[in-house]
PDB file of C-alpha atoms and ligand atoms in Angstrom:
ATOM      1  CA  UNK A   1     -35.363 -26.576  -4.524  1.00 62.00           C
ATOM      2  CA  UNK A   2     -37.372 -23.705  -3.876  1.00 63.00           C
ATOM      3  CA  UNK A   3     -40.460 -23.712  -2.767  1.00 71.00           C
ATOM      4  CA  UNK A   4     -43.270 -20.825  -2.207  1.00 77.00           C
ATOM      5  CA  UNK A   5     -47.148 -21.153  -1.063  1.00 81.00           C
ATOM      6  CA  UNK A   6     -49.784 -18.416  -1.360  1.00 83.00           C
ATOM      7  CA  UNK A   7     -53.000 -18.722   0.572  1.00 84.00           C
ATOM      8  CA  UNK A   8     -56.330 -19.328  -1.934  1.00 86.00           C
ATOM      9  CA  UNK A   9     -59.476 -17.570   0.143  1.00 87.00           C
ATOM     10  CA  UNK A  10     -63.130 -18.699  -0.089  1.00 86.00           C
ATOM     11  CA  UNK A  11     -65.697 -15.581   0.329  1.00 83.00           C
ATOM     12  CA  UNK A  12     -65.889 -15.689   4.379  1.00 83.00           C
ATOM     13  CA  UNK A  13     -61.643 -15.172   4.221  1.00 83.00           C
ATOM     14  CA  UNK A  14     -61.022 -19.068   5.116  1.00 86.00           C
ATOM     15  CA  UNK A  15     -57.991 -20.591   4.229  1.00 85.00           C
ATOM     16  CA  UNK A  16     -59.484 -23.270   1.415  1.00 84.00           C
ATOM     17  CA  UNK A  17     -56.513 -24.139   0.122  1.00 84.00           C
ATOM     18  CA  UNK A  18     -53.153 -23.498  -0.774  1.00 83.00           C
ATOM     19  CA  UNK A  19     -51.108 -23.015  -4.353  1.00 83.00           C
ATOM     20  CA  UNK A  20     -47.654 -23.880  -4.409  1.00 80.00           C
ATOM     21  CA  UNK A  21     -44.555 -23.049  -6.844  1.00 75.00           C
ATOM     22  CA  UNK A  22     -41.870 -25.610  -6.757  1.00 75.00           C
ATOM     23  CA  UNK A  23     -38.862 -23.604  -8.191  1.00 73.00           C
ATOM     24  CA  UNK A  24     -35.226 -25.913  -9.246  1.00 76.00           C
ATOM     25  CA  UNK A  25     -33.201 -23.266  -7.826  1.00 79.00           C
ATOM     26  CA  UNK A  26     -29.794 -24.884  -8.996  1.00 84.00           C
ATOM     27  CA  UNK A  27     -31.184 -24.245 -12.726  1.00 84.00           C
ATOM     28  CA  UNK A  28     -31.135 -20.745 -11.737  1.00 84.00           C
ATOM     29  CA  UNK A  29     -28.024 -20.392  -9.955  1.00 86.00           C
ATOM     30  CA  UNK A  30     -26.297 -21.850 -12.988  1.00 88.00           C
ATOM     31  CA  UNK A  31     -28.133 -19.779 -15.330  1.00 89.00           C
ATOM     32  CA  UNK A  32     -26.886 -16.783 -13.483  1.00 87.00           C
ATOM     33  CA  UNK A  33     -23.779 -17.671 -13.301  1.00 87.00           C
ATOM     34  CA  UNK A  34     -23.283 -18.193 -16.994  1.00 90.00           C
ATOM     35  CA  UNK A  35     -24.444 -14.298 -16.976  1.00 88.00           C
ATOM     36  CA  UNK A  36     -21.867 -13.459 -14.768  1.00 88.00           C
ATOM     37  CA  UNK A  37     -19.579 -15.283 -16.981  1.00 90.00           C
ATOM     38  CA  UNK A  38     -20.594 -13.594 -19.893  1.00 92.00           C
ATOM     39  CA  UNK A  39     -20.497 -10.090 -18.668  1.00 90.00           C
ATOM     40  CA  UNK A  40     -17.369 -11.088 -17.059  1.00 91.00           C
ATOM     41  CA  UNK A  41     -15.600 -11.986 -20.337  1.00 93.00           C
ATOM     42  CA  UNK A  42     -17.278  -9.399 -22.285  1.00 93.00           C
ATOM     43  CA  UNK A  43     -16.276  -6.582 -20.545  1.00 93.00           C
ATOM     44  CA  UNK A  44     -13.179  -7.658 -20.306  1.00 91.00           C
ATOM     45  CA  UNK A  45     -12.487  -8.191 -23.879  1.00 94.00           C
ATOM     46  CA  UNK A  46     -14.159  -4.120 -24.316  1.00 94.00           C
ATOM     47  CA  UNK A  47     -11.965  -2.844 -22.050  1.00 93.00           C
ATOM     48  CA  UNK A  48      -8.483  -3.817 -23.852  1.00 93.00           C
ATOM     49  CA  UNK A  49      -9.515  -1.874 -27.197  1.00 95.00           C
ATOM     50  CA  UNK A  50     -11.066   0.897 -25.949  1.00 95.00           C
ATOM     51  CA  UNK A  51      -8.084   1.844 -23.560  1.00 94.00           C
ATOM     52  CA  UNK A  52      -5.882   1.482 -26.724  1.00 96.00           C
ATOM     53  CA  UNK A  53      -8.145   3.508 -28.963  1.00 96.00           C
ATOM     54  CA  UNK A  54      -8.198   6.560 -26.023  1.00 95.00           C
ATOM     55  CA  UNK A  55      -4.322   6.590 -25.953  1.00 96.00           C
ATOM     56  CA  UNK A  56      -4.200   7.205 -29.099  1.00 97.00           C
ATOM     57  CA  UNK A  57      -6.708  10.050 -29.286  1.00 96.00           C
ATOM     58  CA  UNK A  58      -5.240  11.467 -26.575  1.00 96.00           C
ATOM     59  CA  UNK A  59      -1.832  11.492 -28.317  1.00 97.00           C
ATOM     60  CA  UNK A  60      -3.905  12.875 -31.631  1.00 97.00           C
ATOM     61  CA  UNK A  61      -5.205  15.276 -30.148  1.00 96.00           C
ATOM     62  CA  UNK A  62      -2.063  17.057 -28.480  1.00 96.00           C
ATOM     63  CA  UNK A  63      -0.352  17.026 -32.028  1.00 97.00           C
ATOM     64  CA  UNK A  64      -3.556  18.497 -33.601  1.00 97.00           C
ATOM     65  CA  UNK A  65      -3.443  21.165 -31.331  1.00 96.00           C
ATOM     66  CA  UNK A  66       0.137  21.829 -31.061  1.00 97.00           C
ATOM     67  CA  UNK A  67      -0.029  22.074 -35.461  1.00 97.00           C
ATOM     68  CA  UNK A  68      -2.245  24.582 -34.615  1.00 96.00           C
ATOM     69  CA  UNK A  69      -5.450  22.969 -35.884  1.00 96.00           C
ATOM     70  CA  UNK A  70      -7.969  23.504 -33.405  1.00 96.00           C
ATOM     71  CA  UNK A  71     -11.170  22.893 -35.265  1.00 97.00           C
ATOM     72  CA  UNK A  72      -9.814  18.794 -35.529  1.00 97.00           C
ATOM     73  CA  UNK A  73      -8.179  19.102 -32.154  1.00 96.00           C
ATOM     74  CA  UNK A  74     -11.671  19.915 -30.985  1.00 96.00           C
ATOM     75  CA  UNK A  75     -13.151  16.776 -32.539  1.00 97.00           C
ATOM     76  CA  UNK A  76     -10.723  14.866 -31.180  1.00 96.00           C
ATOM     77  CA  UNK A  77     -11.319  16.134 -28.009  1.00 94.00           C
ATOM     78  CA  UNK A  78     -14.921  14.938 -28.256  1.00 94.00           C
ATOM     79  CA  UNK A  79     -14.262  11.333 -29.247  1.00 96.00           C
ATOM     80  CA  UNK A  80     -12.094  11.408 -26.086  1.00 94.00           C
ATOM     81  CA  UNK A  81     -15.077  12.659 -24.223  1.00 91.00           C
ATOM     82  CA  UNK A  82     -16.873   9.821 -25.532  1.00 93.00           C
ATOM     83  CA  UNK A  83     -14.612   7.292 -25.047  1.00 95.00           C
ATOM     84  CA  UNK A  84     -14.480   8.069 -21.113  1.00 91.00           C
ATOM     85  CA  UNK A  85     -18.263   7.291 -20.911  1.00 90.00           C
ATOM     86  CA  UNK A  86     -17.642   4.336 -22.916  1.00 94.00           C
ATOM     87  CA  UNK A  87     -15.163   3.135 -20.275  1.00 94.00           C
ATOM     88  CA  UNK A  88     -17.249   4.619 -17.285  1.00 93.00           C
ATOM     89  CA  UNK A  89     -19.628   2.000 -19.019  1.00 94.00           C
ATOM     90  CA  UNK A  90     -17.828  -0.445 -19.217  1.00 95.00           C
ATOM     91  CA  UNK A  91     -16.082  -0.435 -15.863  1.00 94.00           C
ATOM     92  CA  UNK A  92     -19.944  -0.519 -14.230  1.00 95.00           C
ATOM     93  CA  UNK A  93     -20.895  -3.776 -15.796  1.00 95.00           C
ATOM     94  CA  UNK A  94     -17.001  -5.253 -14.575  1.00 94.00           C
ATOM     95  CA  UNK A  95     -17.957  -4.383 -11.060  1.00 96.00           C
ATOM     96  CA  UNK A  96     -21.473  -5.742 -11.078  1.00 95.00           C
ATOM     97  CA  UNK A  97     -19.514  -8.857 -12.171  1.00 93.00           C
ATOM     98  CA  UNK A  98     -17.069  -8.793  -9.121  1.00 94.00           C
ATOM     99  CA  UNK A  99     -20.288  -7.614  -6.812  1.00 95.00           C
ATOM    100  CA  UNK A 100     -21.956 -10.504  -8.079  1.00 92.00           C
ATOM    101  CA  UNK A 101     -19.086 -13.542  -8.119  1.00 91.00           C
ATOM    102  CA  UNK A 102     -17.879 -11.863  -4.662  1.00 93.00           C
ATOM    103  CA  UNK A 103     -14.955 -10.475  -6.004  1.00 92.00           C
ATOM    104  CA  UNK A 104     -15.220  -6.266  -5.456  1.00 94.00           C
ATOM    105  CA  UNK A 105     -11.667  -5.789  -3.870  1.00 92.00           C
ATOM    106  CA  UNK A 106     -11.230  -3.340  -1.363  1.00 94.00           C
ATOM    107  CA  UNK A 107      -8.038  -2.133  -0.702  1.00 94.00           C
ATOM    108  CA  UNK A 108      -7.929   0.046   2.462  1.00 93.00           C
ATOM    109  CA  UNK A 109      -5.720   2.749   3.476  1.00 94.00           C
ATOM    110  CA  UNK A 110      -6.080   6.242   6.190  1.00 94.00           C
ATOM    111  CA  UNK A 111      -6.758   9.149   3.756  1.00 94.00           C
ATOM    112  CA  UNK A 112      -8.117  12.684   4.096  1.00 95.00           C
ATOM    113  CA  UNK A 113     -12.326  12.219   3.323  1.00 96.00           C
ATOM    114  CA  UNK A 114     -12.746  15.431   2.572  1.00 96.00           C
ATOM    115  CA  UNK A 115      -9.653  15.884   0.613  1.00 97.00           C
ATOM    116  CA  UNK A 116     -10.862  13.249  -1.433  1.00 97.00           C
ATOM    117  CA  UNK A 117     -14.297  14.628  -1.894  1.00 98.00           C
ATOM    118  CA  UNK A 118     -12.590  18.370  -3.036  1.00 97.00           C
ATOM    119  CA  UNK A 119     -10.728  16.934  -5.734  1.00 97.00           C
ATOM    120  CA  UNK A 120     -13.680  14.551  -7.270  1.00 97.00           C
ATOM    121  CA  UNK A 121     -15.845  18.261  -7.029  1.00 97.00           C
ATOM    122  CA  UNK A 122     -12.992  20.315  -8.886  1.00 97.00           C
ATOM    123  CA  UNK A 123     -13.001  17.633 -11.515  1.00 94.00           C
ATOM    124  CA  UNK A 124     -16.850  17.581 -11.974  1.00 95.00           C
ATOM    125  CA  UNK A 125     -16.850  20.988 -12.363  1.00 96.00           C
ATOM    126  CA  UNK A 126     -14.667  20.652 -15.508  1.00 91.00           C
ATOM    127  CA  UNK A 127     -17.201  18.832 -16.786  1.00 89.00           C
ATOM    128  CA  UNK A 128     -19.991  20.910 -17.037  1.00 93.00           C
ATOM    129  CA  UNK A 129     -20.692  25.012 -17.516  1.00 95.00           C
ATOM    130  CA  UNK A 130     -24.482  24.917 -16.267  1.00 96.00           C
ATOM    131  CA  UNK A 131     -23.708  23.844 -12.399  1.00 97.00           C
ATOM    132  CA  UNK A 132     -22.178  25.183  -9.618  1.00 97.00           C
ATOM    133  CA  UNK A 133     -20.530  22.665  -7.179  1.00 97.00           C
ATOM    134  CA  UNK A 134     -20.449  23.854  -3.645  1.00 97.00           C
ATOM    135  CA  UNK A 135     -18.407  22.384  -1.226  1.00 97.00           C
ATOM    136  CA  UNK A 136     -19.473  22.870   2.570  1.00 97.00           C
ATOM    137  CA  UNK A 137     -16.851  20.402   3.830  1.00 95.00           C
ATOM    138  CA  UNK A 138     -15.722  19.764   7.966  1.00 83.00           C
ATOM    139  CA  UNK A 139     -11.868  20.297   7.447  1.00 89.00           C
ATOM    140  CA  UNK A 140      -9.611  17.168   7.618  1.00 92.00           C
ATOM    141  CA  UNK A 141     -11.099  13.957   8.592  1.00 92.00           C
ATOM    142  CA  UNK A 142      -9.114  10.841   8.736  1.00 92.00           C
ATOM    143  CA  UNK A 143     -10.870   7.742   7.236  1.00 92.00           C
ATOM    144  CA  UNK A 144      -9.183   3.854   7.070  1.00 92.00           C
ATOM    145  CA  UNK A 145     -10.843   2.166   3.790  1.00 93.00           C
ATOM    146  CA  UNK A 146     -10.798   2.274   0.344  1.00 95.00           C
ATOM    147  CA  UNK A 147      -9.939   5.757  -1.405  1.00 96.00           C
ATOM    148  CA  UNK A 148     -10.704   4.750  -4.855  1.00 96.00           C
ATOM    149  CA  UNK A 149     -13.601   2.741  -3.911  1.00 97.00           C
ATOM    150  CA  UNK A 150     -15.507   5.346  -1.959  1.00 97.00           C
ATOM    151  CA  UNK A 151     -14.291   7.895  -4.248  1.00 97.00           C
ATOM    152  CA  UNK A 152     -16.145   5.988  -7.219  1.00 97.00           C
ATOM    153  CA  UNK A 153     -19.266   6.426  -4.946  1.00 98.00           C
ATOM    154  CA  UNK A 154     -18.767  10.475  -4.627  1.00 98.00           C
ATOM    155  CA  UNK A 155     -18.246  10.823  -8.717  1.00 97.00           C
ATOM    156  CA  UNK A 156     -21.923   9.068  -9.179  1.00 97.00           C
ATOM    157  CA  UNK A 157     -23.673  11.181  -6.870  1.00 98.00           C
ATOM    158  CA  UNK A 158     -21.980  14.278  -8.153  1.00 98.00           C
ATOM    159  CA  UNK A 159     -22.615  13.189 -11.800  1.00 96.00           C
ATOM    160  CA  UNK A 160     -25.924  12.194 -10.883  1.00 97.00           C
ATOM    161  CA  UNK A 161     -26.914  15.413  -9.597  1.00 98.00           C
ATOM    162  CA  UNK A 162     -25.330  17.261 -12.788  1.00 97.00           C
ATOM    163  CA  UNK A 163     -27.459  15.087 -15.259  1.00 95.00           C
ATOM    164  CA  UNK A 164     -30.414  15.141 -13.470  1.00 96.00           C
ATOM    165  CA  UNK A 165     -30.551  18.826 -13.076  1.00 96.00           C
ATOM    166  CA  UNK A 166     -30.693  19.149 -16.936  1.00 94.00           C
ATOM    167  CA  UNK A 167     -31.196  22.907 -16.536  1.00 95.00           C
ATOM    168  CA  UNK A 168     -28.154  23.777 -14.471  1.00 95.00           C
ATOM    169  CA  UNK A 169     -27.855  25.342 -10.932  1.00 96.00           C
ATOM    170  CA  UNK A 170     -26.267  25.025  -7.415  1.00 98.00           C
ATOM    171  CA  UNK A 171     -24.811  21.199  -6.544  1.00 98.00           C
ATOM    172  CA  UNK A 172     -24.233  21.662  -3.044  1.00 98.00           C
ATOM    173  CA  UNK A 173     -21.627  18.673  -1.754  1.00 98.00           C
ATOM    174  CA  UNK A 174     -21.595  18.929   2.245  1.00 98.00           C
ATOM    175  CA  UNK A 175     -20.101  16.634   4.820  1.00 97.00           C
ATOM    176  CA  UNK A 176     -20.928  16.348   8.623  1.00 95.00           C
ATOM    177  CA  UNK A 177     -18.951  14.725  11.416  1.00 94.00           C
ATOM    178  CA  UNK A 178     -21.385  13.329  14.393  1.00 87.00           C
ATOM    179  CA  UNK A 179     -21.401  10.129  16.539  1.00 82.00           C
ATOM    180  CA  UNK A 180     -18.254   8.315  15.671  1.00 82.00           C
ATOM    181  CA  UNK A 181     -19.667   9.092  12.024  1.00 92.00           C
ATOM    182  CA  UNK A 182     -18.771  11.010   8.854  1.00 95.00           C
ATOM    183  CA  UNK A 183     -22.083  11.556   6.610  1.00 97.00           C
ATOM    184  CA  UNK A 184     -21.661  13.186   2.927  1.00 98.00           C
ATOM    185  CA  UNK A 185     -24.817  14.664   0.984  1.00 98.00           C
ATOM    186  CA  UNK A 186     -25.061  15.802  -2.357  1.00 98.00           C
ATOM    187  CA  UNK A 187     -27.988  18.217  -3.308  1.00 98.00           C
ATOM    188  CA  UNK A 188     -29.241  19.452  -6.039  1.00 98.00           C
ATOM    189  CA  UNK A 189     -32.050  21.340  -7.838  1.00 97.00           C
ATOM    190  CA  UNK A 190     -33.065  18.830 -10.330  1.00 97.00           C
ATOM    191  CA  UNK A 191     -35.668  16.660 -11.755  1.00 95.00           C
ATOM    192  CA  UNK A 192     -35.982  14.937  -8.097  1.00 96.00           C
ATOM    193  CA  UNK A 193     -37.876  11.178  -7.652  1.00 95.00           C
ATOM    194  CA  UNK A 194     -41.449  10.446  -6.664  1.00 93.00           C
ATOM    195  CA  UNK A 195     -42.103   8.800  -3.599  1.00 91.00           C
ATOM    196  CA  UNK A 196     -42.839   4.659  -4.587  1.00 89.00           C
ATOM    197  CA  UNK A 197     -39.455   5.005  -6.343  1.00 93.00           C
ATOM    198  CA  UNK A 198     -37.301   6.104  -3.779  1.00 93.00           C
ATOM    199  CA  UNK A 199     -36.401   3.094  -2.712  1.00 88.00           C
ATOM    200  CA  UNK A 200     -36.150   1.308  -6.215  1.00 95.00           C
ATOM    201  CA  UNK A 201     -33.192   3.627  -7.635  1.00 96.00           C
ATOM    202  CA  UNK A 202     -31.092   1.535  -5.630  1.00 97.00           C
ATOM    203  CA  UNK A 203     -31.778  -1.586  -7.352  1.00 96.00           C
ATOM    204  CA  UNK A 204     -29.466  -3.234 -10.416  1.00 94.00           C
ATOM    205  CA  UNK A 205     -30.904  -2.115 -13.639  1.00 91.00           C
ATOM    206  CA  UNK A 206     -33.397   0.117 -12.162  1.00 92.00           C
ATOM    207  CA  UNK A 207     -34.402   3.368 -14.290  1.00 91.00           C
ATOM    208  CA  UNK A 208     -37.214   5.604 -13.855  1.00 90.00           C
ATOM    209  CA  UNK A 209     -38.369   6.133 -17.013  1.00 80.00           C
ATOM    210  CA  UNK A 210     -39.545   9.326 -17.579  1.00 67.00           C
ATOM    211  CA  UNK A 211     -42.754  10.987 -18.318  1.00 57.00           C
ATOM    212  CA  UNK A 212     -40.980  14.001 -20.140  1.00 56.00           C
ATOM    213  CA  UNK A 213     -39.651  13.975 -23.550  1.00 46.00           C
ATOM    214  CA  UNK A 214     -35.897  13.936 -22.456  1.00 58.00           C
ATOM    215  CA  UNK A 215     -34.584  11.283 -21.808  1.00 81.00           C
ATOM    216  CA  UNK A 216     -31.230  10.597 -20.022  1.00 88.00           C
ATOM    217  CA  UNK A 217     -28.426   8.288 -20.968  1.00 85.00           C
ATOM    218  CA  UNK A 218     -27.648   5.153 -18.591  1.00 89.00           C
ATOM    219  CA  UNK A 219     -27.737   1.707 -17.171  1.00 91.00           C
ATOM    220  CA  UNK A 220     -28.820   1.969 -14.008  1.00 94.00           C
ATOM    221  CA  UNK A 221     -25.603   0.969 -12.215  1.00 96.00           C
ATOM    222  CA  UNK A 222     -24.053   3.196 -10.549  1.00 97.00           C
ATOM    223  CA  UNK A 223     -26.631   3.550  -7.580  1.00 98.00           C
ATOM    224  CA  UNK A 224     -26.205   0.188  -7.081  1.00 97.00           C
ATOM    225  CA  UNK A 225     -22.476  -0.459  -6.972  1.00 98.00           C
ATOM    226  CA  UNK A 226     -22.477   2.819  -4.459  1.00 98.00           C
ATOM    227  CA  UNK A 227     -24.786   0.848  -2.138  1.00 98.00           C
ATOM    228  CA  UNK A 228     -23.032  -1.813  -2.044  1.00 97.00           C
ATOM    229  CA  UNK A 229     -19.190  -0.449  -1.530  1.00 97.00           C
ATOM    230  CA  UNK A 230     -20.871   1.876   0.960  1.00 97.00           C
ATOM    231  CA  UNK A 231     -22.416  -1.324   2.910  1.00 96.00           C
ATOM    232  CA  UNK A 232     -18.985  -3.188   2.267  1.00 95.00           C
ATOM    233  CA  UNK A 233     -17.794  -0.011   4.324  1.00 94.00           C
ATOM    234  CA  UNK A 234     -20.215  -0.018   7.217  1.00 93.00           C
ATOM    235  CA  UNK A 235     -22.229   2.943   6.245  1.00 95.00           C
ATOM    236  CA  UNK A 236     -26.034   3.425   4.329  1.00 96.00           C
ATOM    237  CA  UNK A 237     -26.887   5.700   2.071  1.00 97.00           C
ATOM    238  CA  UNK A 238     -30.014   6.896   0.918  1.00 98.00           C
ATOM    239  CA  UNK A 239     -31.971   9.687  -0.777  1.00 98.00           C
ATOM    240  CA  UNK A 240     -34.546  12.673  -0.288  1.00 98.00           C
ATOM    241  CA  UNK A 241     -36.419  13.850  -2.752  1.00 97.00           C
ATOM    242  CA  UNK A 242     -39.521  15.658  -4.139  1.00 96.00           C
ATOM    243  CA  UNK A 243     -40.387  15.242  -7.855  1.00 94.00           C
ATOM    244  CA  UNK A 244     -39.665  18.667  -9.491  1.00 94.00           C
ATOM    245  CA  UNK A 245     -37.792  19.813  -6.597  1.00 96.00           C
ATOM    246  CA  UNK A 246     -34.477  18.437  -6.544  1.00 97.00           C
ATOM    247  CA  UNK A 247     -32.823  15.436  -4.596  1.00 98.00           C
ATOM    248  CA  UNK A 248     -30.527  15.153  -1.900  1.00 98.00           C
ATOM    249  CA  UNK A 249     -28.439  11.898  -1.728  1.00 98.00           C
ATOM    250  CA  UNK A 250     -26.690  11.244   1.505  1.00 98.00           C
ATOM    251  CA  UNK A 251     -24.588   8.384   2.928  1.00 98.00           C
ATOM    252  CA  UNK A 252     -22.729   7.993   6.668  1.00 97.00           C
ATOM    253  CA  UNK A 253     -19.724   6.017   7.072  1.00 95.00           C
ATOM    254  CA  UNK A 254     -18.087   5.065  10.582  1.00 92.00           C
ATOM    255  CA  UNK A 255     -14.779   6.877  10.712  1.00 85.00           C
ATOM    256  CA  UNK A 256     -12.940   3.544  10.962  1.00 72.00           C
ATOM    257  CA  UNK A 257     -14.142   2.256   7.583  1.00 52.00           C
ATOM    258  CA  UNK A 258     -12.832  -1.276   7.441  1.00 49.00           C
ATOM    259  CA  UNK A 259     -14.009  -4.082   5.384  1.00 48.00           C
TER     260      UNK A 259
HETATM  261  P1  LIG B 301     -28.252   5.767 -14.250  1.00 78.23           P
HETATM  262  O1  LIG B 301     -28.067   7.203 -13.881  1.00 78.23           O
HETATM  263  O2  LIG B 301     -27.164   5.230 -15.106  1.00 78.23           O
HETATM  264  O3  LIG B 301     -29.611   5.469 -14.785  1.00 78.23           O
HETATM  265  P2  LIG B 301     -28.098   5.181 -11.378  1.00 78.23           P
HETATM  266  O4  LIG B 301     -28.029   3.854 -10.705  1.00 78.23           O
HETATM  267  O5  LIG B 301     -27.017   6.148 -11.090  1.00 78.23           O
HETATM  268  O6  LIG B 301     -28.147   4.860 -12.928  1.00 78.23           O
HETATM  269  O7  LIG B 301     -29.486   5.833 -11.038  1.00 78.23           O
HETATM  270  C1  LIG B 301     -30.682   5.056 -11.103  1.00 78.23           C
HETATM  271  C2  LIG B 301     -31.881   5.942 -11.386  1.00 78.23           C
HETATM  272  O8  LIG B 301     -32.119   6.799 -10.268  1.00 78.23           O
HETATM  273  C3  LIG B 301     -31.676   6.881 -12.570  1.00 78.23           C
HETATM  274  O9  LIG B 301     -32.021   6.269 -13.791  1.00 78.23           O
HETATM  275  C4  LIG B 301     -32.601   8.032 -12.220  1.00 78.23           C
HETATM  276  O10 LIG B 301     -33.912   7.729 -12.647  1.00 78.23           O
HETATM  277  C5  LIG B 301     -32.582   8.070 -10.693  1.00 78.23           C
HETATM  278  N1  LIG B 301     -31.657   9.110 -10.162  1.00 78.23           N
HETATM  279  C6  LIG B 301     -30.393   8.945  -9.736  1.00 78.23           C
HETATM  280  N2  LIG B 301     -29.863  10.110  -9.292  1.00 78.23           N
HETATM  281  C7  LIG B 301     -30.814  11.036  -9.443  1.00 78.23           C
HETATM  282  C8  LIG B 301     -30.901  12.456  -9.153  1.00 78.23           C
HETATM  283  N3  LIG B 301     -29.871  13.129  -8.630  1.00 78.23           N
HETATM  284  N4  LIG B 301     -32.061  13.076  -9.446  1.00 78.23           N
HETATM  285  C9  LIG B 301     -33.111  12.403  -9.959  1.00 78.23           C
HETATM  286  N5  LIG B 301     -33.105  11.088 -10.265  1.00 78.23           N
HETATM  287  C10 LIG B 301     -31.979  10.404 -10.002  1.00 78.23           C
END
């Protein structure tokens, strides 16, 4: 059991009394875990067709294109589009699972950071037409932990900067060595985030909704999952920003990343 008190005042600011919640906090442990179970499962069971289904589009679309029908080639090419955030999607709610049940594997291996980082940027900027991204990156620098892992954490702050700078401009990606210490920021000229919700964008399911009329496609993942495989590393991460301005989202790893 779980239990919590709050104080109950009288007018002078005595202590009259006190108001309990008892809590049964295995009901809500198995509760949770049936959750976990489900999103487990359900996930799962996504994933299988949708990997099929974006074979085969991808294998549609080459012959499309090769016939030389563009215009269907073309529509091809966007289901495929769709299909990755589909499977972006779904692979989110999988690792919430694993984060959750304790299960996030890390495999870890010495690899070139900034390498790493320069390839993720040349693929985002295949994505969009509006953004520049601007790598200001410190050479070679040796890390031990997991590529793929810390990589995934790079992609959301680079996508994250591209969506929320709806109206284009400079992402600048740069990366600093200091102290036994490698930190990465990501900057860009975007919608930024008020103050009291700094803090909150972290959190699972955590969106701030907006006051404008756009609105911007998500779950409210992917800053989570990046906290935690950058605390699974060692490092912290967290964000500056000023609403209208633009954000900048950083995070600092130790060199030896182990986990
Ligand atoms: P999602 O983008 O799917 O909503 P995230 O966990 O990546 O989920 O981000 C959580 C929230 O933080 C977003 O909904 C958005 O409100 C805010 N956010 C994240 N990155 C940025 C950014 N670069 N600029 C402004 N807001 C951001």
């Amino acid at each position: 059991h779980l239990s919590a008190a709050l104080p109950v005042y009288n007018v002078q600011g005595e202590i009259v009394s006190w108001a309990g919640t008892l809590t049964d906090i295995h009901e809500q442990k198995e509760t949770q875990r049936q959750k976990d179970d489900f999103l487990g499962i359900a996930s799962h069971e996504l994933k299988t067709p949708v990997t099929s289904i974006k074979a085969y589009t991808q294998v549609l679309e080459q012959m499309l294109r090769r016939s030389g029908d563009s215009r269907k080639a073309d529509m091809v090419l966007k289901m495929d589009q769709q299909l990755n955030r589909l499977t972006n999607l779904i692979s989110d709610l999988l690792d919430v699972t694993k984060i959750h049940t304790g299960k996030l594997q890390f495999n870890n291996d010495a690899f070139d950071f900034n390498e790493m980082v320069s390839e993720i940027m040349e693929d985002m900027q295949r994505t969009t037409t509006r953004h520049v991204v601007i790598g200001r990156l410190a050479g070679t620098v040796m890390l031990y932990g997991d590529k793929f892992r810390l990589g995934q954490v790079v992609t959301n702050l680079v996508s994250n900067a591209i969506k929320y700078a709806p109206a284009g401009g400079e992402i600048i990606v740069s990366s600093r060595v200091s102290d036994g210490g490698i930190t990465l920021s990501v900057k860009d000229f975007g919608i930024g985030i008020s103050g009291d919700k700094k803090e909150r964008v972290f959190e699972q399911f955590y969106r701030v909704s907006g006051d404008k009329q756009q609105t911007f496609p998500g779950l409210g993942l992917g800053l989570y999952i990046s906290r935690e495989i950058i605390a699974r590393a060692g490092g912290r991460i967290w964000v500056e920003s000023e609403q209208g301005e633009g954000s900048t989202f950083s995070f600092s790893l130790p060199l030896t990343v182990v986990s």
